[in-house]
PDB file of C-alpha atoms in Angstrom:
ATOM      1  CA  ASN A   1      -0.068   0.013   0.248  1.00 60.00           C
ATOM      2  CA  THR A   2       3.016   2.595   0.445  1.00 66.00           C
ATOM      3  CA  ASP A   3       4.452   2.733  -2.503  1.00 93.00           C
ATOM      4  CA  ARG A   4       0.878   3.253  -4.596  1.00 96.00           C
ATOM      5  CA  VAL A   5      -0.088   6.312  -1.658  1.00 97.00           C
ATOM      6  CA  GLU A   6       3.486   7.824  -2.237  1.00 97.00           C
ATOM      7  CA  VAL A   7       2.788   8.005  -5.573  1.00 97.00           C
ATOM      8  CA  LEU A   8      -0.528   9.318  -5.625  1.00 98.00           C
ATOM      9  CA  ASN A   9       0.409  11.517  -3.078  1.00 98.00           C
ATOM     10  CA  ALA A  10       3.254  12.798  -4.690  1.00 97.00           C
ATOM     11  CA  ILE A  11       1.048  13.467  -7.882  1.00 98.00           C
ATOM     12  CA  SER A  12      -1.292  15.038  -6.600  1.00 98.00           C
ATOM     13  CA  LYS A  13       0.727  16.993  -4.856  1.00 98.00           C
ATOM     14  CA  LYS A  14       2.982  18.203  -8.048  1.00 98.00           C
ATOM     15  CA  ILE A  15      -0.755  19.125  -9.963  1.00 98.00           C
ATOM     16  CA  SER A  16      -2.423  21.017  -6.530  1.00 98.00           C
ATOM     17  CA  ALA A  17      -5.168  17.914  -7.205  1.00 98.00           C
ATOM     18  CA  LYS A  18      -8.833  19.602  -6.349  1.00 98.00           C
ATOM     19  CA  LYS A  19     -10.674  16.160  -7.020  1.00 98.00           C
ATOM     20  CA  TYR A  20      -9.755  12.441  -6.802  1.00 98.00           C
ATOM     21  CA  LEU A  21     -11.655   9.611  -7.716  1.00 98.00           C
ATOM     22  CA  GLU A  22     -11.011   5.869  -6.571  1.00 98.00           C
ATOM     23  CA  ILE A  23     -12.571   3.214  -8.487  1.00 98.00           C
ATOM     24  CA  GLY A  24     -12.546  -0.244  -5.987  1.00 98.00           C
ATOM     25  CA  CYS A  25     -11.676   0.801  -2.663  1.00 97.00           C
ATOM     26  CA  ASP A  26     -11.870  -2.256  -0.647  1.00 94.00           C
ATOM     27  CA  LEU A  27     -11.070  -1.559   2.709  1.00 95.00           C
ATOM     28  CA  ASN A  28     -10.222   2.185   2.559  1.00 97.00           C
ATOM     29  CA  GLN A  29      -6.461   1.300   2.408  1.00 95.00           C
ATOM     30  CA  VAL A  30      -5.259   3.594   0.021  1.00 97.00           C
ATOM     31  CA  PHE A  31      -8.933   6.012   0.215  1.00 98.00           C
ATOM     32  CA  ASP A  32      -8.150   7.426   3.292  1.00 98.00           C
ATOM     33  CA  LYS A  33      -4.485   8.030   2.798  1.00 97.00           C
ATOM     34  CA  VAL A  34      -4.874  10.022  -0.355  1.00 98.00           C
ATOM     35  CA  ASP A  35      -4.333  13.744   0.296  1.00 97.00           C
ATOM     36  CA  CYS A  36      -7.089  15.453  -1.909  1.00 97.00           C
ATOM     37  CA  ASN A  37     -10.124  17.873   0.042  1.00 94.00           C
ATOM     38  CA  PHE A  38     -12.853  15.926  -2.649  1.00 98.00           C
ATOM     39  CA  LYS A  39     -12.744  12.870  -2.690  1.00 98.00           C
ATOM     40  CA  ILE A  40     -15.087   9.778  -4.322  1.00 98.00           C
ATOM     41  CA  GLY A  41     -14.526   6.510  -3.688  1.00 98.00           C
ATOM     42  CA  VAL A  42     -16.365   3.862  -5.842  1.00 98.00           C
ATOM     43  CA  ASP A  43     -16.807   0.306  -4.982  1.00 98.00           C
ATOM     44  CA  PRO A  44     -19.643  -2.275  -5.158  1.00 97.00           C
ATOM     45  CA  GLU A  45     -19.258  -4.155  -1.795  1.00 96.00           C
ATOM     46  CA  ARG A  46     -17.649  -1.739   0.817  1.00 95.00           C
ATOM     47  CA  GLY A  47     -15.154   1.327   1.199  1.00 96.00           C
ATOM     48  CA  GLY A  48     -14.975   4.320  -0.474  1.00 97.00           C
ATOM     49  CA  THR A  49     -18.106   7.122  -0.583  1.00 98.00           C
ATOM     50  CA  ILE A  50     -20.261   5.308  -3.519  1.00 98.00           C
ATOM     51  CA  ARG A  51     -22.010   1.425  -3.203  1.00 98.00           C
ATOM     52  CA  ASP A  52     -22.111   0.724  -6.535  1.00 98.00           C
ATOM     53  CA  THR A  53     -20.274  -0.223  -9.609  1.00 98.00           C
ATOM     54  CA  SER A  54     -17.831   1.709 -11.999  1.00 98.00           C
ATOM     55  CA  ASP A  55     -19.924   0.985 -15.153  1.00 98.00           C
ATOM     56  CA  ASN A  56     -23.213   2.411 -13.285  1.00 98.00           C
ATOM     57  CA  PHE A  57     -21.375   5.600 -11.569  1.00 98.00           C
ATOM     58  CA  PHE A  58     -19.888   6.560 -14.825  1.00 98.00           C
ATOM     59  CA  LYS A  59     -23.260   6.115 -16.418  1.00 98.00           C
ATOM     60  CA  TYR A  60     -24.056   9.145 -14.127  1.00 97.00           C
ATOM     61  CA  ASN A  61     -21.180  10.857 -12.803  1.00 98.00           C
ATOM     62  CA  GLU A  62     -21.107  14.735 -13.690  1.00 97.00           C
ATOM     63  CA  ASP A  63     -17.735  15.519 -12.202  1.00 98.00           C
ATOM     64  CA  LYS A  64     -14.805  16.149 -13.447  1.00 98.00           C
ATOM     65  CA  PHE A  65     -11.353  14.794 -11.734  1.00 98.00           C
ATOM     66  CA  ASP A  66      -7.877  15.768 -11.478  1.00 98.00           C
ATOM     67  CA  LEU A  67      -6.424  12.259 -10.406  1.00 98.00           C
ATOM     68  CA  ILE A  68      -8.344   8.789 -10.569  1.00 98.00           C
ATOM     69  CA  PHE A  69      -6.781   5.778  -9.233  1.00 98.00           C
ATOM     70  CA  ILE A  70      -8.201   2.337 -10.936  1.00 98.00           C
ATOM     71  CA  ASP A  71      -7.841  -0.968  -8.691  1.00 97.00           C
ATOM     72  CA  GLY A  72     -11.052  -2.559  -9.526  1.00 96.00           C
ATOM     73  CA  LEU A  73     -12.001  -5.767 -10.630  1.00 93.00           C
ATOM     74  CA  HIS A  74      -8.917  -7.177 -12.498  1.00 96.00           C
ATOM     75  CA  THR A  75      -9.957  -8.121 -15.822  1.00 97.00           C
ATOM     76  CA  PHE A  76      -8.932  -6.476 -18.922  1.00 97.00           C
ATOM     77  CA  GLU A  77     -12.526  -5.956 -20.017  1.00 96.00           C
ATOM     78  CA  GLN A  78     -13.206  -3.993 -16.737  1.00 98.00           C
ATOM     79  CA  ILE A  79     -10.169  -2.309 -16.404  1.00 98.00           C
ATOM     80  CA  PHE A  80     -10.678  -1.209 -20.792  1.00 97.00           C
ATOM     81  CA  LYS A  81     -13.690  -0.163 -19.394  1.00 98.00           C
ATOM     82  CA  ASP A  82     -12.887   2.197 -16.810  1.00 98.00           C
ATOM     83  CA  PHE A  83      -9.788   3.302 -18.000  1.00 98.00           C
ATOM     84  CA  ASN A  84     -11.612   4.840 -20.892  1.00 98.00           C
ATOM     85  CA  ASN A  85     -14.718   6.304 -18.700  1.00 98.00           C
ATOM     86  CA  SER A  86     -12.240   7.838 -16.543  1.00 98.00           C
ATOM     87  CA  PHE A  87     -10.090   9.272 -18.962  1.00 98.00           C
ATOM     88  CA  ASN A  88     -13.735  11.314 -20.182  1.00 98.00           C
ATOM     89  CA  CYS A  89     -13.917  12.621 -17.102  1.00 98.00           C
ATOM     90  CA  LEU A  90     -10.238  13.396 -16.486  1.00 98.00           C
ATOM     91  CA  ASN A  91      -9.613  17.524 -16.703  1.00 98.00           C
ATOM     92  CA  VAL A  92      -6.622  17.484 -19.156  1.00 98.00           C
ATOM     93  CA  GLY A  93      -3.264  17.900 -16.872  1.00 98.00           C
ATOM     94  CA  GLY A  94      -4.750  15.153 -14.710  1.00 98.00           C
ATOM     95  CA  TYR A  95      -3.464  11.655 -14.041  1.00 98.00           C
ATOM     96  CA  ILE A  96      -4.769   7.959 -14.074  1.00 98.00           C
ATOM     97  CA  VAL A  97      -2.675   5.788 -11.975  1.00 98.00           C
ATOM     98  CA  MET A  98      -3.827   1.905 -11.880  1.00 98.00           C
ATOM     99  CA  HIS A  99      -2.509  -0.948 -10.040  1.00 97.00           C
ATOM    100  CA  ASP A 100      -1.987  -4.773 -10.398  1.00 97.00           C
ATOM    101  CA  LEU A 101       0.078  -3.969 -13.842  1.00 97.00           C
ATOM    102  CA  ILE A 102       2.608  -6.860 -13.226  1.00 96.00           C
ATOM    103  CA  PRO A 103       1.520 -10.423 -12.200  1.00 96.00           C
ATOM    104  CA  ARG A 104       4.861 -12.409 -11.408  1.00 93.00           C
ATOM    105  CA  THR A 105       3.332 -15.605 -12.666  1.00 93.00           C
ATOM    106  CA  TRP A 106       0.535 -17.316 -14.391  1.00 93.00           C
ATOM    107  CA  LEU A 107      -1.091 -17.827 -11.152  1.00 93.00           C
ATOM    108  CA  GLU A 108      -1.175 -14.189 -10.788  1.00 94.00           C
ATOM    109  CA  GLU A 109      -2.655 -13.498 -14.216  1.00 94.00           C
ATOM    110  CA  HIS A 110      -5.300 -16.376 -14.492  1.00 92.00           C
ATOM    111  CA  VAL A 111      -9.159 -15.168 -14.879  1.00 93.00           C
ATOM    112  CA  PRO A 112     -10.604 -16.307 -13.056  1.00 93.00           C
ATOM    113  CA  ARG A 113      -8.397 -15.593  -9.906  1.00 92.00           C
ATOM    114  CA  ILE A 114      -7.043 -19.183  -8.434  1.00 93.00           C
ATOM    115  CA  SER A 115      -4.421 -17.216  -5.473  1.00 89.00           C
ATOM    116  CA  ASN A 116      -4.312 -15.273  -3.309  1.00 91.00           C
ATOM    117  CA  ASN A 117      -2.135 -12.833  -4.487  1.00 90.00           C
ATOM    118  CA  TRP A 118      -4.107 -11.603  -7.978  1.00 93.00           C
ATOM    119  CA  CYS A 119      -3.402  -8.924 -10.557  1.00 96.00           C
ATOM    120  CA  GLY A 120      -5.820 -10.595 -13.135  1.00 96.00           C
ATOM    121  CA  ASP A 121      -4.814  -9.900 -16.680  1.00 97.00           C
ATOM    122  CA  VAL A 122      -5.098  -6.145 -16.328  1.00 97.00           C
ATOM    123  CA  TRP A 123      -1.552  -5.832 -18.037  1.00 97.00           C
ATOM    124  CA  LYS A 124      -2.937  -6.023 -21.032  1.00 97.00           C
ATOM    125  CA  ILE A 125      -3.946  -2.107 -20.832  1.00 97.00           C
ATOM    126  CA  SER A 126      -0.443  -1.028 -20.862  1.00 96.00           C
ATOM    127  CA  PHE A 127       0.434  -2.334 -24.183  1.00 95.00           C
ATOM    128  CA  LEU A 128      -2.500  -0.536 -25.627  1.00 95.00           C
ATOM    129  CA  LEU A 129      -1.098   2.598 -23.608  1.00 96.00           C
ATOM    130  CA  ASN A 130       2.536   2.098 -24.198  1.00 93.00           C
ATOM    131  CA  ASN A 131       4.254   4.483 -26.371  1.00 88.00           C
ATOM    132  CA  ILE A 132       1.083   6.284 -27.580  1.00 91.00           C
ATOM    133  CA  LYS A 133       1.342   9.794 -29.343  1.00 88.00           C
ATOM    134  CA  ASP A 134      -0.508  12.859 -27.986  1.00 92.00           C
ATOM    135  CA  HIS A 135      -0.195  11.671 -24.263  1.00 96.00           C
ATOM    136  CA  LYS A 136       2.730  10.203 -21.706  1.00 96.00           C
ATOM    137  CA  TYR A 137       2.074   6.714 -20.232  1.00 96.00           C
ATOM    138  CA  ASN A 138       4.944   4.611 -17.890  1.00 95.00           C
ATOM    139  CA  LEU A 139       4.985   1.346 -15.849  1.00 95.00           C
ATOM    140  CA  LEU A 140       6.403   1.803 -12.652  1.00 95.00           C
ATOM    141  CA  LEU A 141       8.211  -1.796 -11.509  1.00 92.00           C
ATOM    142  CA  THR A 142       6.480  -1.500  -7.880  1.00 92.00           C
ATOM    143  CA  ASP A 143       3.809  -2.578  -6.199  1.00 93.00           C
ATOM    144  CA  PHE A 144       2.854  -4.897  -8.509  1.00 94.00           C
ATOM    145  CA  GLY A 145       3.215  -2.613 -11.142  1.00 95.00           C
ATOM    146  CA  LEU A 146       2.128   1.473 -11.080  1.00 97.00           C
ATOM    147  CA  GLY A 147       0.486   2.648 -14.560  1.00 97.00           C
ATOM    148  CA  ILE A 148       0.931   6.134 -14.357  1.00 97.00           C
ATOM    149  CA  PHE A 149      -0.812   7.990 -17.475  1.00 98.00           C
ATOM    150  CA  LYS A 150      -1.097  11.687 -17.994  1.00 98.00           C
ATOM    151  CA  LYS A 151      -3.947  13.341 -19.953  1.00 98.00           C
ATOM    152  CA  LYS A 152      -2.290  15.759 -22.112  1.00 97.00           C
ATOM    153  CA  ASN A 153      -5.624  16.592 -24.806  1.00 97.00           C
ATOM    154  CA  LYS A 154      -9.174  15.215 -25.195  1.00 95.00           C
ATOM    155  CA  TYR A 155      -8.443  12.765 -27.549  1.00 95.00           C
ATOM    156  CA  LEU A 156      -7.523   9.372 -27.107  1.00 95.00           C
ATOM    157  CA  LYS A 157      -6.034   6.550 -29.716  1.00 92.00           C
ATOM    158  CA  THR A 158      -4.365   3.888 -28.296  1.00 90.00           C
ATOM    159  CA  ASN A 159      -2.461   1.321 -29.749  1.00 89.00           C
ATOM    160  CA  ASN A 160      -4.210  -1.265 -32.619  1.00 86.00           C
ATOM    161  CA  ILE A 161      -3.386  -4.378 -30.927  1.00 87.00           C
ATOM    162  CA  ASN A 162      -5.466  -7.108 -30.724  1.00 91.00           C
ATOM    163  CA  ILE A 163      -4.393  -7.730 -26.986  1.00 94.00           C
ATOM    164  CA  SER A 164      -7.409  -9.809 -25.617  1.00 91.00           C
ATOM    165  CA  LYS A 165      -6.973 -12.680 -26.320  1.00 92.00           C
ATOM    166  CA  LYS A 166      -3.085 -12.726 -24.926  1.00 94.00           C
ATOM    167  CA  ASN A 167      -2.049 -14.959 -22.023  1.00 93.00           C
ATOM    168  CA  PHE A 168       0.850 -14.769 -19.103  1.00 94.00           C
ATOM    169  CA  SER A 169       3.407 -15.822 -22.119  1.00 94.00           C
ATOM    170  CA  TYR A 170       3.078 -12.893 -24.331  1.00 94.00           C
ATOM    171  CA  PHE A 171       3.264 -10.725 -21.298  1.00 94.00           C
ATOM    172  CA  TYR A 172       6.304 -12.711 -20.105  1.00 93.00           C
ATOM    173  CA  LYS A 173       8.493 -12.258 -23.678  1.00 94.00           C
ATOM    174  CA  ASN A 174       7.355  -8.733 -24.525  1.00 94.00           C
ATOM    175  CA  PHE A 175       7.222  -7.296 -21.141  1.00 92.00           C
ATOM    176  CA  PHE A 176      10.779  -5.386 -21.765  1.00 89.00           C
ATOM    177  CA  LYS A 177       9.314  -3.605 -24.291  1.00 87.00           C
ATOM    178  CA  LEU A 178       7.232  -1.686 -22.699  1.00 88.00           C
ATOM    179  CA  ASN A 179       8.233   1.757 -21.441  1.00 82.00           C
ATOM    180  CA  LEU A 180       8.967   1.229 -18.007  1.00 79.00           C
TER     181      LEU A 180
END
């Protein structure tokens, strides 16, 4: 928890974030420690401030945020939706931070979950965002992988890679091609 909290607070301070959104709050291990005056946390089971799915939240949300942390359902399908929805309600100059992007073994990557430490297949988002034009994306080698995305304008075009069917062996073979 320490690394992601330190990263989020460093970004919040750097950009003087006014509004923070967290997707997937669990027991508020991160949410309670992020320094920002206006915070919304969305979780269907516990933690945060809104008890709902991220899909439902984004349908009705009208707020714009400066900093968004995504640590929700650990599937590529869901992080892809959460990222795109977050991008649309992120102010230009704001950041999206994503957790669990570096599974260490196929057990941690496997969907559905079969191990205690579970990253799922959210790592695939890094291949869509790596070296894209007009925005900045880096993957930090800490805390099971933190993806840091900076929005530089209101248009988004991700890499055109058919990543959805790729598995852990693809990740393992191509990991060091990412912008680390």
